[in-house]
Short mmCIF file of C-alpha atoms and ligand atoms in Angstrom, two decimals:
data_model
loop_
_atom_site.label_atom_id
_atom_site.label_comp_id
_atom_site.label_asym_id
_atom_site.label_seq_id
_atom_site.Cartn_x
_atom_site.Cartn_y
_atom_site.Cartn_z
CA UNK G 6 -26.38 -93.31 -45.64
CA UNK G 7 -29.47 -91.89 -47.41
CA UNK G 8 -32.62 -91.14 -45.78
CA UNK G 9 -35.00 -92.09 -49.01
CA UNK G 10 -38.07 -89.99 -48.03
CA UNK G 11 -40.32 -87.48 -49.86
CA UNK G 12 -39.54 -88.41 -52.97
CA UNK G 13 -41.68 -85.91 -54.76
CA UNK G 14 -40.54 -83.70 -52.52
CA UNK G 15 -39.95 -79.61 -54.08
CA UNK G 16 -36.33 -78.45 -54.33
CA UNK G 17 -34.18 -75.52 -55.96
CA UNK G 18 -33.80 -75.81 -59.34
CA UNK G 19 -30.48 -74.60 -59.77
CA UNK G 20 -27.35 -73.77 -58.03
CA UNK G 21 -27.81 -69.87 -58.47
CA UNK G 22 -31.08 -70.66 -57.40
CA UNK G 23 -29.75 -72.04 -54.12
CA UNK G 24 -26.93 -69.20 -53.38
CA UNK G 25 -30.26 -66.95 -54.06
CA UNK G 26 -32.65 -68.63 -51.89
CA UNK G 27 -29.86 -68.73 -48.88
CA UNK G 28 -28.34 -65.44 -49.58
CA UNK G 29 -31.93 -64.22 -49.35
CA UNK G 30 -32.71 -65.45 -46.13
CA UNK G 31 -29.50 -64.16 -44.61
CA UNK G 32 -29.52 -60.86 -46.13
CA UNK G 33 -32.50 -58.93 -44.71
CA UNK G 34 -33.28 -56.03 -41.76
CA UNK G 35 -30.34 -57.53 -40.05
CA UNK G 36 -28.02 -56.01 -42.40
CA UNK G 37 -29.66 -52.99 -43.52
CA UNK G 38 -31.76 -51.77 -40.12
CA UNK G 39 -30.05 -54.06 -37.32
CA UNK G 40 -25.89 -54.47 -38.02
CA UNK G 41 -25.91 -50.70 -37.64
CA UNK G 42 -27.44 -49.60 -34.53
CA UNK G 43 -26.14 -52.64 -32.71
CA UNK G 44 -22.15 -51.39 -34.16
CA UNK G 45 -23.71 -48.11 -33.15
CA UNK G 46 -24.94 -48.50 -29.56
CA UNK G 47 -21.62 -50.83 -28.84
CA UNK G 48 -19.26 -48.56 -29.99
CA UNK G 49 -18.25 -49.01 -33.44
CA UNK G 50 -15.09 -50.73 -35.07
CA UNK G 51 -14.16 -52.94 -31.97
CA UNK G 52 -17.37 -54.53 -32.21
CA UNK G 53 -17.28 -55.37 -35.81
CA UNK G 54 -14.37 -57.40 -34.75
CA UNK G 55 -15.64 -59.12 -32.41
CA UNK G 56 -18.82 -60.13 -34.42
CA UNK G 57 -16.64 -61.18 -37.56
CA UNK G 58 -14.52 -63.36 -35.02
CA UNK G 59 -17.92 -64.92 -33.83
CA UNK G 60 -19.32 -65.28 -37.59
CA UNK G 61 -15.66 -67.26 -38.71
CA UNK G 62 -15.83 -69.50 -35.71
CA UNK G 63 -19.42 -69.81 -34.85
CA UNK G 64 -21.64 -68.98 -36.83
CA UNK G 65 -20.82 -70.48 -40.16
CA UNK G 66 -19.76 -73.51 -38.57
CA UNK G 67 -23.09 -73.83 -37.32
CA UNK G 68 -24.55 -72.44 -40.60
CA UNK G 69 -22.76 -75.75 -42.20
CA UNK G 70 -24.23 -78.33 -39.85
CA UNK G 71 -27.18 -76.99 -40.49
CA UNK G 72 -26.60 -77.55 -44.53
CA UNK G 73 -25.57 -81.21 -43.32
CA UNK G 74 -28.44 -82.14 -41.75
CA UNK G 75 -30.95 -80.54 -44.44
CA UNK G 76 -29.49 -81.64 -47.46
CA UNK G 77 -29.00 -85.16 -45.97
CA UNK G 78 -32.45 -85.79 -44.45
CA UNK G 79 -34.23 -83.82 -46.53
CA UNK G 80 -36.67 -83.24 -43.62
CA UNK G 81 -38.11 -79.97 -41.76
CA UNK G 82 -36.03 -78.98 -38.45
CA UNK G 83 -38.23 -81.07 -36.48
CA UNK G 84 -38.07 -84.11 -38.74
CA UNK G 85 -34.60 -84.05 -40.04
CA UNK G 86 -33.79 -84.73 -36.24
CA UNK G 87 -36.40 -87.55 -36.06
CA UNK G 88 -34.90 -88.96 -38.75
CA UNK G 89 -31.63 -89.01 -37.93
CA UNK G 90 -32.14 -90.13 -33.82
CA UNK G 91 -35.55 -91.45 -34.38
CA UNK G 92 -35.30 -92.69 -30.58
CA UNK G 93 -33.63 -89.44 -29.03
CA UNK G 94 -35.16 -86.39 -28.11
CA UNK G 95 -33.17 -84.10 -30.56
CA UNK G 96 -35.99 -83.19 -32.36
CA UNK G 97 -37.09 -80.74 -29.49
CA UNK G 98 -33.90 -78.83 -30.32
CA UNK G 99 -36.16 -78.54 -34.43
CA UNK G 100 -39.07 -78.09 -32.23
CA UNK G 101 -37.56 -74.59 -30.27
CA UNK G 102 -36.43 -74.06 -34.12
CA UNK G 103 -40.24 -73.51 -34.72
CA UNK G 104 -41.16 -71.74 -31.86
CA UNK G 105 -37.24 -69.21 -32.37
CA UNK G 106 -39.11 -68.47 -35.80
CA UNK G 107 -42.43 -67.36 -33.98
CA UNK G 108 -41.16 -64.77 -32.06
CA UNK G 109 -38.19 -63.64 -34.58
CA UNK G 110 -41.23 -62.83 -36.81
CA UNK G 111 -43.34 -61.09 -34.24
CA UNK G 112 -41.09 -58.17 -34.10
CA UNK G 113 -39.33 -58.66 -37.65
CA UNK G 114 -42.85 -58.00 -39.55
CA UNK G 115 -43.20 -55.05 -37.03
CA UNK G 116 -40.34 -53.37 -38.53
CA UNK G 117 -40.86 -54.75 -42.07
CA UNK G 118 -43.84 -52.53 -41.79
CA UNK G 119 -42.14 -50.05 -40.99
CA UNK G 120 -39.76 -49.91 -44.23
CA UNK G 121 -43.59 -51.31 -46.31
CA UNK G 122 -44.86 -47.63 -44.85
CA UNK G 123 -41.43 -45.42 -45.32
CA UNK G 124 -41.67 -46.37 -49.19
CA UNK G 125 -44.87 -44.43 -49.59
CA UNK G 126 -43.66 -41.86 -47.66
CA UNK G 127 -40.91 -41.47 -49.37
CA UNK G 128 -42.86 -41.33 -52.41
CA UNK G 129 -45.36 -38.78 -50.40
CA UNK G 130 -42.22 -36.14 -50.71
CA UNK G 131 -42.80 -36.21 -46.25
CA UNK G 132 -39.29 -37.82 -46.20
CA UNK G 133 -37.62 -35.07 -47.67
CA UNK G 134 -35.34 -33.10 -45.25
CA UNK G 135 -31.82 -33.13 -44.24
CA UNK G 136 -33.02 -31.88 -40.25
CA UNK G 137 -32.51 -34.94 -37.98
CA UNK G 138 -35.59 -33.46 -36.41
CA UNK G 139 -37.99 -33.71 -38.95
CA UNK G 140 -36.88 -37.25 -39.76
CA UNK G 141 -37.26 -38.34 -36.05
CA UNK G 142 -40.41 -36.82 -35.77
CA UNK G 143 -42.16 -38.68 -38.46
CA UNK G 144 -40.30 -41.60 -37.38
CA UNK G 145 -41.79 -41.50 -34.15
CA UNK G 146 -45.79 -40.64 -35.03
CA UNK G 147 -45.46 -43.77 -37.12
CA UNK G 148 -44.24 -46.05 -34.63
CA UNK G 149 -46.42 -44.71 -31.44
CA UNK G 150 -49.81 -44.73 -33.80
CA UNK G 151 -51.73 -48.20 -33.50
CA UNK G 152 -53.66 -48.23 -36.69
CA UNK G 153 -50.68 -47.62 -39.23
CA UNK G 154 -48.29 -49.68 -37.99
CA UNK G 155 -50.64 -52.54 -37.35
CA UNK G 156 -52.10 -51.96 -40.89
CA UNK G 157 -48.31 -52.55 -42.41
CA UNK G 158 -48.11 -55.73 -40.27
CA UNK G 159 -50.87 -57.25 -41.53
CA UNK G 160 -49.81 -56.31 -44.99
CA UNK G 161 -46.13 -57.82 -45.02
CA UNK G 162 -48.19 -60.40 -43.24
CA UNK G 163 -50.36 -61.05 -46.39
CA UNK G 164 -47.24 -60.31 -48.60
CA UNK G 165 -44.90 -63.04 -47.49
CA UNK G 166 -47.91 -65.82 -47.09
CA UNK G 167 -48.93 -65.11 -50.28
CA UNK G 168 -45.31 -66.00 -51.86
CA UNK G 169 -44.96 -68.77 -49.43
CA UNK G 170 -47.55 -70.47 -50.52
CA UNK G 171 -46.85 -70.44 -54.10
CA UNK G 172 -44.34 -72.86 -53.48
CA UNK G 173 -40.22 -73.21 -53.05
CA UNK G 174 -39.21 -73.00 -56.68
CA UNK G 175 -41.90 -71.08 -58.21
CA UNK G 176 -42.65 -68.80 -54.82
CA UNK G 177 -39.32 -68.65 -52.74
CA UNK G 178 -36.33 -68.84 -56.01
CA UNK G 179 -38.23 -66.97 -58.09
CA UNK G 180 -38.62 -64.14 -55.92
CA UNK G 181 -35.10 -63.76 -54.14
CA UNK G 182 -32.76 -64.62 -57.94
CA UNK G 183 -34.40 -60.76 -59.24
CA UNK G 184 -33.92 -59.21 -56.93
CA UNK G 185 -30.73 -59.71 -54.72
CA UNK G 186 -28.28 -57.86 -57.02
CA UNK G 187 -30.66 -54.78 -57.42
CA UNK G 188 -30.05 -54.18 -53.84
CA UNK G 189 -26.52 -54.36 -53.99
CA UNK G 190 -26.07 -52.26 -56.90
CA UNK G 191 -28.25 -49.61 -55.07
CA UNK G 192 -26.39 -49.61 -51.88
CA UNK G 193 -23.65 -48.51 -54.33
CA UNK G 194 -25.14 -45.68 -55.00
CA UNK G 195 -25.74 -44.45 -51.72
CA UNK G 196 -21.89 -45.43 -50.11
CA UNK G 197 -20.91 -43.39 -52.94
CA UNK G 198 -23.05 -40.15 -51.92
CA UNK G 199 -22.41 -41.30 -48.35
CA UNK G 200 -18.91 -41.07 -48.69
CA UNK G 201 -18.84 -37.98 -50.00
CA UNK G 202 -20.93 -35.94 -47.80
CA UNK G 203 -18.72 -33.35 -45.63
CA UNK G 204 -17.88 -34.91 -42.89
CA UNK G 205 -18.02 -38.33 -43.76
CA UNK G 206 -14.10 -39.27 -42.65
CA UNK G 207 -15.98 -39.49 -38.76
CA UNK G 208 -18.03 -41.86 -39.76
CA UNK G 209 -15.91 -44.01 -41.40
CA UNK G 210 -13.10 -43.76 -38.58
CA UNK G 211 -15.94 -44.84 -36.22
CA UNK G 212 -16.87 -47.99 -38.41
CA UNK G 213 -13.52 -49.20 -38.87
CA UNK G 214 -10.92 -47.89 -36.28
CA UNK G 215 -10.98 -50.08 -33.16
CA UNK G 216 -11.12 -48.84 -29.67
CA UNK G 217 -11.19 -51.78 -27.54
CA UNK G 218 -11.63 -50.19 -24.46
CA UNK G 219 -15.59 -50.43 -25.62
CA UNK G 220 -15.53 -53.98 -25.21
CA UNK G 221 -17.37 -55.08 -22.18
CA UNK G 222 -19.21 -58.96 -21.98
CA UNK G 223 -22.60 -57.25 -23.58
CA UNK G 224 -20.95 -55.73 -26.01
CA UNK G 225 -19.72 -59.31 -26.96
CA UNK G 226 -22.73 -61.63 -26.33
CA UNK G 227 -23.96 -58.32 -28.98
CA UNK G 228 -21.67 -59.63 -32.01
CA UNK G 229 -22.60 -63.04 -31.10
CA UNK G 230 -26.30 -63.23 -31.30
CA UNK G 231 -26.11 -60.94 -34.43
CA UNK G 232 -23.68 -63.36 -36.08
CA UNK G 233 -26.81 -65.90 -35.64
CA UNK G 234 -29.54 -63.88 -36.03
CA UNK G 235 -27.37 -62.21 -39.29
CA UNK G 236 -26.54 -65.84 -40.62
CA UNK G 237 -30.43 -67.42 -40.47
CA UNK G 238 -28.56 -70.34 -38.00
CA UNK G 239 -29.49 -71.36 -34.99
CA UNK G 240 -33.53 -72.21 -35.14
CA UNK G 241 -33.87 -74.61 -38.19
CA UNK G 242 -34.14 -72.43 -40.88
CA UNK G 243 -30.74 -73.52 -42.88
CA UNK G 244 -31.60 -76.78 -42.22
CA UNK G 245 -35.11 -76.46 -44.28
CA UNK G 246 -33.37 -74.41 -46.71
CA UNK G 247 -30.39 -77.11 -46.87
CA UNK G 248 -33.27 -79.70 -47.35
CA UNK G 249 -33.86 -78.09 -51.01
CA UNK G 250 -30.68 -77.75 -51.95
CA UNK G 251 -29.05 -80.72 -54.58
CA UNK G 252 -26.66 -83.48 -53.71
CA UNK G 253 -23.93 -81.92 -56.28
CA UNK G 254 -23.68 -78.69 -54.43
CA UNK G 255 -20.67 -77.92 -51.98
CA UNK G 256 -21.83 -77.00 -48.97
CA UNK G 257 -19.08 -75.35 -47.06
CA UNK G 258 -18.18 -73.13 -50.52
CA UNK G 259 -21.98 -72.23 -50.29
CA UNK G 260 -21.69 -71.24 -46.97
CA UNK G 261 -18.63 -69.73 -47.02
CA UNK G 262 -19.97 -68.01 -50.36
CA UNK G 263 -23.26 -66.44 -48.16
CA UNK G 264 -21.49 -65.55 -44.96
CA UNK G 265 -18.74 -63.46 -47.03
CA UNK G 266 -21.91 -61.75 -48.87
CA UNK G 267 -23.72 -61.60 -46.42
CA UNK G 268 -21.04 -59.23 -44.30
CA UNK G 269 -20.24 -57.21 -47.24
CA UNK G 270 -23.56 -55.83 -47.65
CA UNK G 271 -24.05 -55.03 -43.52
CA UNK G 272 -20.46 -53.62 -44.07
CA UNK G 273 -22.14 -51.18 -47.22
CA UNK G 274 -24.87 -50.35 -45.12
CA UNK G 275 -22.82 -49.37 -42.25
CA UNK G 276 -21.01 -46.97 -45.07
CA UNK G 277 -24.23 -45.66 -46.03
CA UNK G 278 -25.30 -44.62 -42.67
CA UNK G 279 -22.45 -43.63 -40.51
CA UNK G 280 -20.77 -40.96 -42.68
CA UNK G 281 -24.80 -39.79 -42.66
CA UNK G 282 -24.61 -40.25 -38.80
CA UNK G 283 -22.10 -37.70 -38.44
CA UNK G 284 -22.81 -35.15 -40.71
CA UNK G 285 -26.12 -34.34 -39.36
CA UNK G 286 -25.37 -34.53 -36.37
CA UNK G 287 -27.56 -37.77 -35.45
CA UNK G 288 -26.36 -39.94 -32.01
CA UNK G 289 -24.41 -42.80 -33.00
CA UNK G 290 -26.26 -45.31 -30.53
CA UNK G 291 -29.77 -43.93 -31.68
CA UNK G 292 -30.80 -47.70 -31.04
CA UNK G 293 -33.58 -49.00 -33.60
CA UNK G 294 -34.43 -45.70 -35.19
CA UNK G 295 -31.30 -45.01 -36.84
CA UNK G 296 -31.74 -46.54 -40.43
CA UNK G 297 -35.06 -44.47 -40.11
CA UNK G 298 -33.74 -41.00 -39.14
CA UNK G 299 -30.35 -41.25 -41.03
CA UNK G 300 -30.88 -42.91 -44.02
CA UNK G 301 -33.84 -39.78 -45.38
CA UNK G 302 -31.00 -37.17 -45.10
CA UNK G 303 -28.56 -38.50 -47.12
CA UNK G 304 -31.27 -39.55 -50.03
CA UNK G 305 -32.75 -35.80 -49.13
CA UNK G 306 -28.93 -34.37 -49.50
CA UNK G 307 -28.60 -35.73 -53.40
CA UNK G 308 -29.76 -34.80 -56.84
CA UNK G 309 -32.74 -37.30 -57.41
CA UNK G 310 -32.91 -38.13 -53.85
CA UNK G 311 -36.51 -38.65 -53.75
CA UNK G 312 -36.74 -41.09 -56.35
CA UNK G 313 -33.73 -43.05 -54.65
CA UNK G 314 -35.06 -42.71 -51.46
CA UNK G 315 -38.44 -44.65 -52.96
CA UNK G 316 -35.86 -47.07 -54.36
CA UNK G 317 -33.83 -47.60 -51.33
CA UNK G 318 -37.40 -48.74 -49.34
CA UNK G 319 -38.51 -50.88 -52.05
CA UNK G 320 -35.13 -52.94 -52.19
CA UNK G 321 -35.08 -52.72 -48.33
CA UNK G 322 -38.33 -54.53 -48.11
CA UNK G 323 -37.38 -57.17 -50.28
CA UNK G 324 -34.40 -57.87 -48.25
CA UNK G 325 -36.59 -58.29 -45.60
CA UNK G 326 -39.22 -60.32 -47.63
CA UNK G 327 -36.38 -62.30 -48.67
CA UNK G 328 -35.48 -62.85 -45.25
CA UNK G 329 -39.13 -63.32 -44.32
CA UNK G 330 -39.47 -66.37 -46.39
CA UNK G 331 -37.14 -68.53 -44.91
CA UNK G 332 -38.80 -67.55 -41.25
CA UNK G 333 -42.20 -68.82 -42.61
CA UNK G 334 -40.94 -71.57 -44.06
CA UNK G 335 -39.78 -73.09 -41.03
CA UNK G 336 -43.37 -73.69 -39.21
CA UNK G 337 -45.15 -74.23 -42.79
CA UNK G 338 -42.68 -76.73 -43.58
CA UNK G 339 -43.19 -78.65 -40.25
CA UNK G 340 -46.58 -78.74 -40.60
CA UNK G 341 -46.96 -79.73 -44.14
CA UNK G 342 -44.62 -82.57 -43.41
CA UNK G 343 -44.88 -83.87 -39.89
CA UNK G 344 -48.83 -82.90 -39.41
CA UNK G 345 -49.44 -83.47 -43.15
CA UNK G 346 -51.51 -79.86 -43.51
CA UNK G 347 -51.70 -78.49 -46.49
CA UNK G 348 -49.26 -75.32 -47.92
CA UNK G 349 -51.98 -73.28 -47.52
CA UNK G 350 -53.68 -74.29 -44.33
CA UNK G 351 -50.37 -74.38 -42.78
CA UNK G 352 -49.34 -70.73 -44.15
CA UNK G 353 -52.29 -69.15 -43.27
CA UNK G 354 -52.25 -70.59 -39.70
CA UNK G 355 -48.79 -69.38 -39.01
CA UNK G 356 -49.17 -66.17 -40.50
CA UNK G 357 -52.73 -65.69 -37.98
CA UNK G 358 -50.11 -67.23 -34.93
CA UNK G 359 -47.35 -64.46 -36.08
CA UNK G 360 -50.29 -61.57 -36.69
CA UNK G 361 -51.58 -62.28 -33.13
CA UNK G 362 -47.70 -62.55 -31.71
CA UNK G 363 -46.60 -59.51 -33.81
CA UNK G 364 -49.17 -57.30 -32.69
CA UNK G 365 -47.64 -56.85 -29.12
CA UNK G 366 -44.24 -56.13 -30.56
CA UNK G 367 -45.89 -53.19 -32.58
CA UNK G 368 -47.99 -51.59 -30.14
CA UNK G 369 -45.43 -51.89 -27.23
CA UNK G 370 -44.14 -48.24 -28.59
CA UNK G 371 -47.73 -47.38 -27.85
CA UNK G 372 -50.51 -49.10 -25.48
CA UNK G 373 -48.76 -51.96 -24.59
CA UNK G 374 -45.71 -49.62 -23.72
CA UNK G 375 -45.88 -49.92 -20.25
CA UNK G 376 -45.85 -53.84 -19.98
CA UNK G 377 -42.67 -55.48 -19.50
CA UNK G 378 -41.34 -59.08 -19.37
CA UNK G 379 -38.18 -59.53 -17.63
CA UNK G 380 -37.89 -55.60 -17.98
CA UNK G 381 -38.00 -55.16 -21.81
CA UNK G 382 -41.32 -54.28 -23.82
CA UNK G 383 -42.59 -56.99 -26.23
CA UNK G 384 -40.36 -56.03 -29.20
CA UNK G 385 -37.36 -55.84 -27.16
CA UNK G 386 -38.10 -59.19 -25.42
CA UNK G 387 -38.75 -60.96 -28.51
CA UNK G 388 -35.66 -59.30 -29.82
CA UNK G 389 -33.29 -60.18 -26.93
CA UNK G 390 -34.74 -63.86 -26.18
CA UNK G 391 -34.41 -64.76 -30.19
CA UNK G 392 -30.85 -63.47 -30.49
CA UNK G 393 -29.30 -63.60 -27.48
CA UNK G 394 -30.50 -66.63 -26.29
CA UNK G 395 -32.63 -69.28 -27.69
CA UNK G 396 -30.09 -68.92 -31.31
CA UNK G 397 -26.72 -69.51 -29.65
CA UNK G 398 -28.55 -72.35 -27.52
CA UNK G 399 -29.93 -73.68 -30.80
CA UNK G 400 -26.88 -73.01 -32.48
CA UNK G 401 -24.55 -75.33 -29.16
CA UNK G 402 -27.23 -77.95 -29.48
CA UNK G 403 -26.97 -78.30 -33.70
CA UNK G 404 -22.91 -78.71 -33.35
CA UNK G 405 -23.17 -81.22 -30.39
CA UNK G 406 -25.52 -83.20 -32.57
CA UNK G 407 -23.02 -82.69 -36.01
CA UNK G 408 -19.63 -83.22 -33.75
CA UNK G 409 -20.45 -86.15 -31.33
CA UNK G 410 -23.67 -87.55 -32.26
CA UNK G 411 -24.49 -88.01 -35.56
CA UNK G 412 -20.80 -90.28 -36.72
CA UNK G 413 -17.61 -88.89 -38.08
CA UNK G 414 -18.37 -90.68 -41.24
CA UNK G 415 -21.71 -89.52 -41.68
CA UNK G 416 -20.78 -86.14 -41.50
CA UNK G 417 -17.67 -86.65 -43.69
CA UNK G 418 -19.82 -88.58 -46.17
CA UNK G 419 -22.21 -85.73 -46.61
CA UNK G 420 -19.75 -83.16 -46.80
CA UNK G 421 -17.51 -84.52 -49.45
CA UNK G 422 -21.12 -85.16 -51.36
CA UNK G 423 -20.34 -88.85 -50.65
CA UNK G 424 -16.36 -88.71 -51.13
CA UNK G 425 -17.09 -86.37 -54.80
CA UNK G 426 -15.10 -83.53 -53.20
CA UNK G 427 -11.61 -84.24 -51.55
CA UNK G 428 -12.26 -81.80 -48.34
CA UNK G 429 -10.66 -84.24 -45.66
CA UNK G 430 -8.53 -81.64 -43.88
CA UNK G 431 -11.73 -79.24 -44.28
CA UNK G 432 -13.62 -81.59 -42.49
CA UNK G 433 -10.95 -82.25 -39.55
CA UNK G 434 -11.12 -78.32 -38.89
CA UNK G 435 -14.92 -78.30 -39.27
CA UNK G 436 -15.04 -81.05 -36.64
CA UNK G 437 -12.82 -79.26 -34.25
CA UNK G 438 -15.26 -75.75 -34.36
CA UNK G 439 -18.33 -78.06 -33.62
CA UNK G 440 -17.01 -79.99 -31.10
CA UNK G 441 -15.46 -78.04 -29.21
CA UNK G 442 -14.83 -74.31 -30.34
CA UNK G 443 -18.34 -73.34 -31.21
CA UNK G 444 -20.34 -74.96 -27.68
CA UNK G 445 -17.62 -73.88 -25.36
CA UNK G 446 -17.25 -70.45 -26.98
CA UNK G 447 -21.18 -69.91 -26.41
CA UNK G 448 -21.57 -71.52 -23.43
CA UNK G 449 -18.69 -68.57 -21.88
CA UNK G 450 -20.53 -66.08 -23.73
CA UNK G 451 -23.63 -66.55 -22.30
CA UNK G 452 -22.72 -67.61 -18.63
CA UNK G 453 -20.60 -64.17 -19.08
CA UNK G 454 -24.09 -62.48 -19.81
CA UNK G 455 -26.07 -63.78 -16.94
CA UNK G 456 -22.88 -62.05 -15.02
CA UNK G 457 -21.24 -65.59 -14.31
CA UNK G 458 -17.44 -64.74 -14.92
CA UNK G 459 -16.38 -68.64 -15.22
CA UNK G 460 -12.59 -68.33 -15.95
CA UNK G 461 -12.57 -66.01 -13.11
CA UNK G 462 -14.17 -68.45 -11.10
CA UNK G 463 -11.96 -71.06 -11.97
CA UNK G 464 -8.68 -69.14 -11.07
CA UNK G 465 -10.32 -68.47 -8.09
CA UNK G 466 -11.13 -72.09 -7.51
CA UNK G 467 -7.51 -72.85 -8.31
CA UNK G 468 -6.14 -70.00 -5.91
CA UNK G 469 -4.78 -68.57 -9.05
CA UNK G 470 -6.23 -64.98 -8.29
N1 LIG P 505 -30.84 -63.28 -41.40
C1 LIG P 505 -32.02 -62.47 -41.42
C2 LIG P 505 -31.62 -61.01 -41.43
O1 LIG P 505 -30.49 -60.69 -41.20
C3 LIG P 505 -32.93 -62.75 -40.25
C4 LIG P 505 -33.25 -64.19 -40.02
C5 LIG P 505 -32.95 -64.77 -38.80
C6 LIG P 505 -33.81 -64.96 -41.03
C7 LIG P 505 -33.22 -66.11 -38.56
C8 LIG P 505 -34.08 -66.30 -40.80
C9 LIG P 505 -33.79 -66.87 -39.59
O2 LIG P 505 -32.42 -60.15 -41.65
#
């Protein structure tokens, strides 16, 4: 059954368009600044494991229901629920969607500022040194100032609204098609020097060789909120994204398509930075600083290094703008289509909500360091909650609604675009992940992180153990 809404409604134009648009949003900080410290502070190779496990079985199921829903509503993440179970209260798992896309971007344009300020360093020549440090030093100033940091905000702020508002084809397609491969064909050039830096056989032994005595119930709720935060799934924003995208397209290629991408680029990051890691002697687990201490000395350790170290910030950033996008247009679409605001009133509200939000995250490595909630300072709250918490709920809640409530036929009708693509046995497996693999997988994984050891509890309860 078709929902015939909006007809009028904006789309992507074109199937590269699409695999642009989505790649775009997944690829971002969490591949280039986030999938290595997290492999870093949990120990390397074992944990890549243990994320790709939680991407092939959680999240790009969940990345697929969200495709469902979108494409077949072609609603916001609040309304695609409404219209669906206009009776039910689904729509308040759209409605944490919105508010999952608040705090994701309070600390994500903190750091996007960040990478906005390290490209005119880098062009400034103050990025040039191979001694960790020098890079950790201006690393630091930058994040414990107030003005600088908060002036970056503000401008990836202004950046991403502006580009928002000019619309999904024109603003959003336009943007990401350019400039996706550049990024890809640079981070070839630095695995290459990367790889070939004395030294560099440490760093890859520590990306790829598995020792699973590092693997401890953090380490794993770890890969799994990265596989949702990595993946855009869990708050809404594949399901506005899927609400552009044409009835001809196959979703589960798509998504298959993205994730695969997607992990080969925080796999070529990792490459660039490890072998780095090692060879100047930098901690492994350096926690958010890394890309920002490590990544100067290799650029600083290679013919030309300045002008690819300029390069390397640029693309960086438009990962993260990328990435940025499809965070804005979560709330903007909501509000253009539910509270009928216009682009613009809606874009400039959010970004004044996220400026407001965002500013805590960035000055909580200066005056609002001593503050914390539930122990962490702002960033690392917002951080922690997003990931770790309300995604994987987000994420049990969207396969509960695609496995149980929305109809078998529904689903398989929207999958097959309408019976077009014969993908029955696809379907029967895709079924089986939402209903049960991917809610009682995440349900463990996070009882496990509040320190509630069910299976033990259960042998226990059986007088097993
Ligand atoms: N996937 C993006 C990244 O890795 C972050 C993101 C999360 C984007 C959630 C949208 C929604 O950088």
């Amino acid at each position: 059954m078709k929902h015939e809404k909006q007809k009028t409604r904006e789309g992507f134009s074109s199937s590269i368009g699409v695999i642009a648009a989505v790649l775009g949003s997944a690829v971002g900080l969490g591949n280039i600044w986030k999938f290595p410290y997290v492999t870093g502070a949990n120990g390397g190779a074992a944990f890549i494991l243990i994320y790709l496990l939680c991407l092939a079985l959680v999240g790009l199921p969940v990345m697929l229901s969200e495709h469902l829903i979108g494409r077949n509503t072609k609603a916001n993440a609040v309304g695609a629920f409404k219209v669906l179970q206009p009776r039910k209260p689904w729509f308040l798992v759209g409605g944490a969607g919105v508010l999952s896309a608040f705090l994701i971007m309070a600390f994500y344009t903190s750091v996007a500022g960040w990478i906005y300020a390290y490209i005119f360093k880098a062009a400034s020549g103050s990025l040039l040194s191979t001694n960790p440090q020098e890079t950790s030093l201006v690393f630091k100033t930058l994040v414990s100032g107030v003005g600088e940091p908060l002036f970056w905000q503000v401008v990836v702020l202004l950046v991403t609204g502006t580009i928002i508002m000019a619309g999904v084809t024109k603003g959003i397609e336009r943007v990401t098609k350019v400039l996706m491969p550049l990024l890809f064909v640079l981070l070839i050039v630095i695995d290459i020097r990367s790889l070939t830096l004395p030294g560099a056989a440490e760093g890859l032994s520590f990306l790829f060789k598995p020792d699973f005595s590092k693997i401890t119930v953090s380490v794993v709720l770890a890969a799994l909120g990265l596989a949702f935060f990595k993946l855009s799934v869990g708050m809404g924003a594949m399901i506005t994204y899927g609400s552009y995208v044409g009835e001809n397209e196959n979703l589960p290629k798509m998504a298959l398509k993205v994730a695969l991408s997607d992990t080969l680029v925080s796999l070529m990051a990792g490459i660039a930075i490890f072998p780095a890691v090692f060879a100047f002697g930098f901690e492994p687990d350096a926690g958010p600083p890394l890309l920002f201490i490590t990544i100067p000395t290799v650029f600083s350790s290679m013919p030309f290094g300045g002008v690819f170290m300029v390069l390397f910030f640029v693309l960086t950033a438009i990962a993260a703008t990328g990435a940025m996008l499809s965070l804005l247009e979560v709330p903007v679409a909501y509000l253009t289509e539910q509270h009928h605001w216009s682009r613009r009133n809606a874009t400039l509200l959010t970004i004044l909500g996220i400026g407001l939000l965002g500013s805590t995250a960035t000055l909580s490595n200066s005056i609002l360091a001593n503050i914390t909630l539930f122990g962490k300072n702002f960033f690392d709250f917002y951080d922690f909650t997003t990931s770790n918490v309300l995604l994987p709920l987000g994420g049990i809640f969207i396969a509960l609604f695609v496995g149980w409530q929305w109809g078998q036929s529904n689903v398989y009708q929207e999958i097959s675009n309408n019976g077009q693509i014969a993908n029955k046995g696809l379907a029967r497996i895709f079924l089986i992940l939402v209903r049960y693999v991917v809610p009682v997988g995440i349900i463990l994984v996070l009882l496990a992180g509040l320190n509630i050891n069910i299976i033990g509890f259960l042998l226990k309860l059986l007088g097993i153990v």
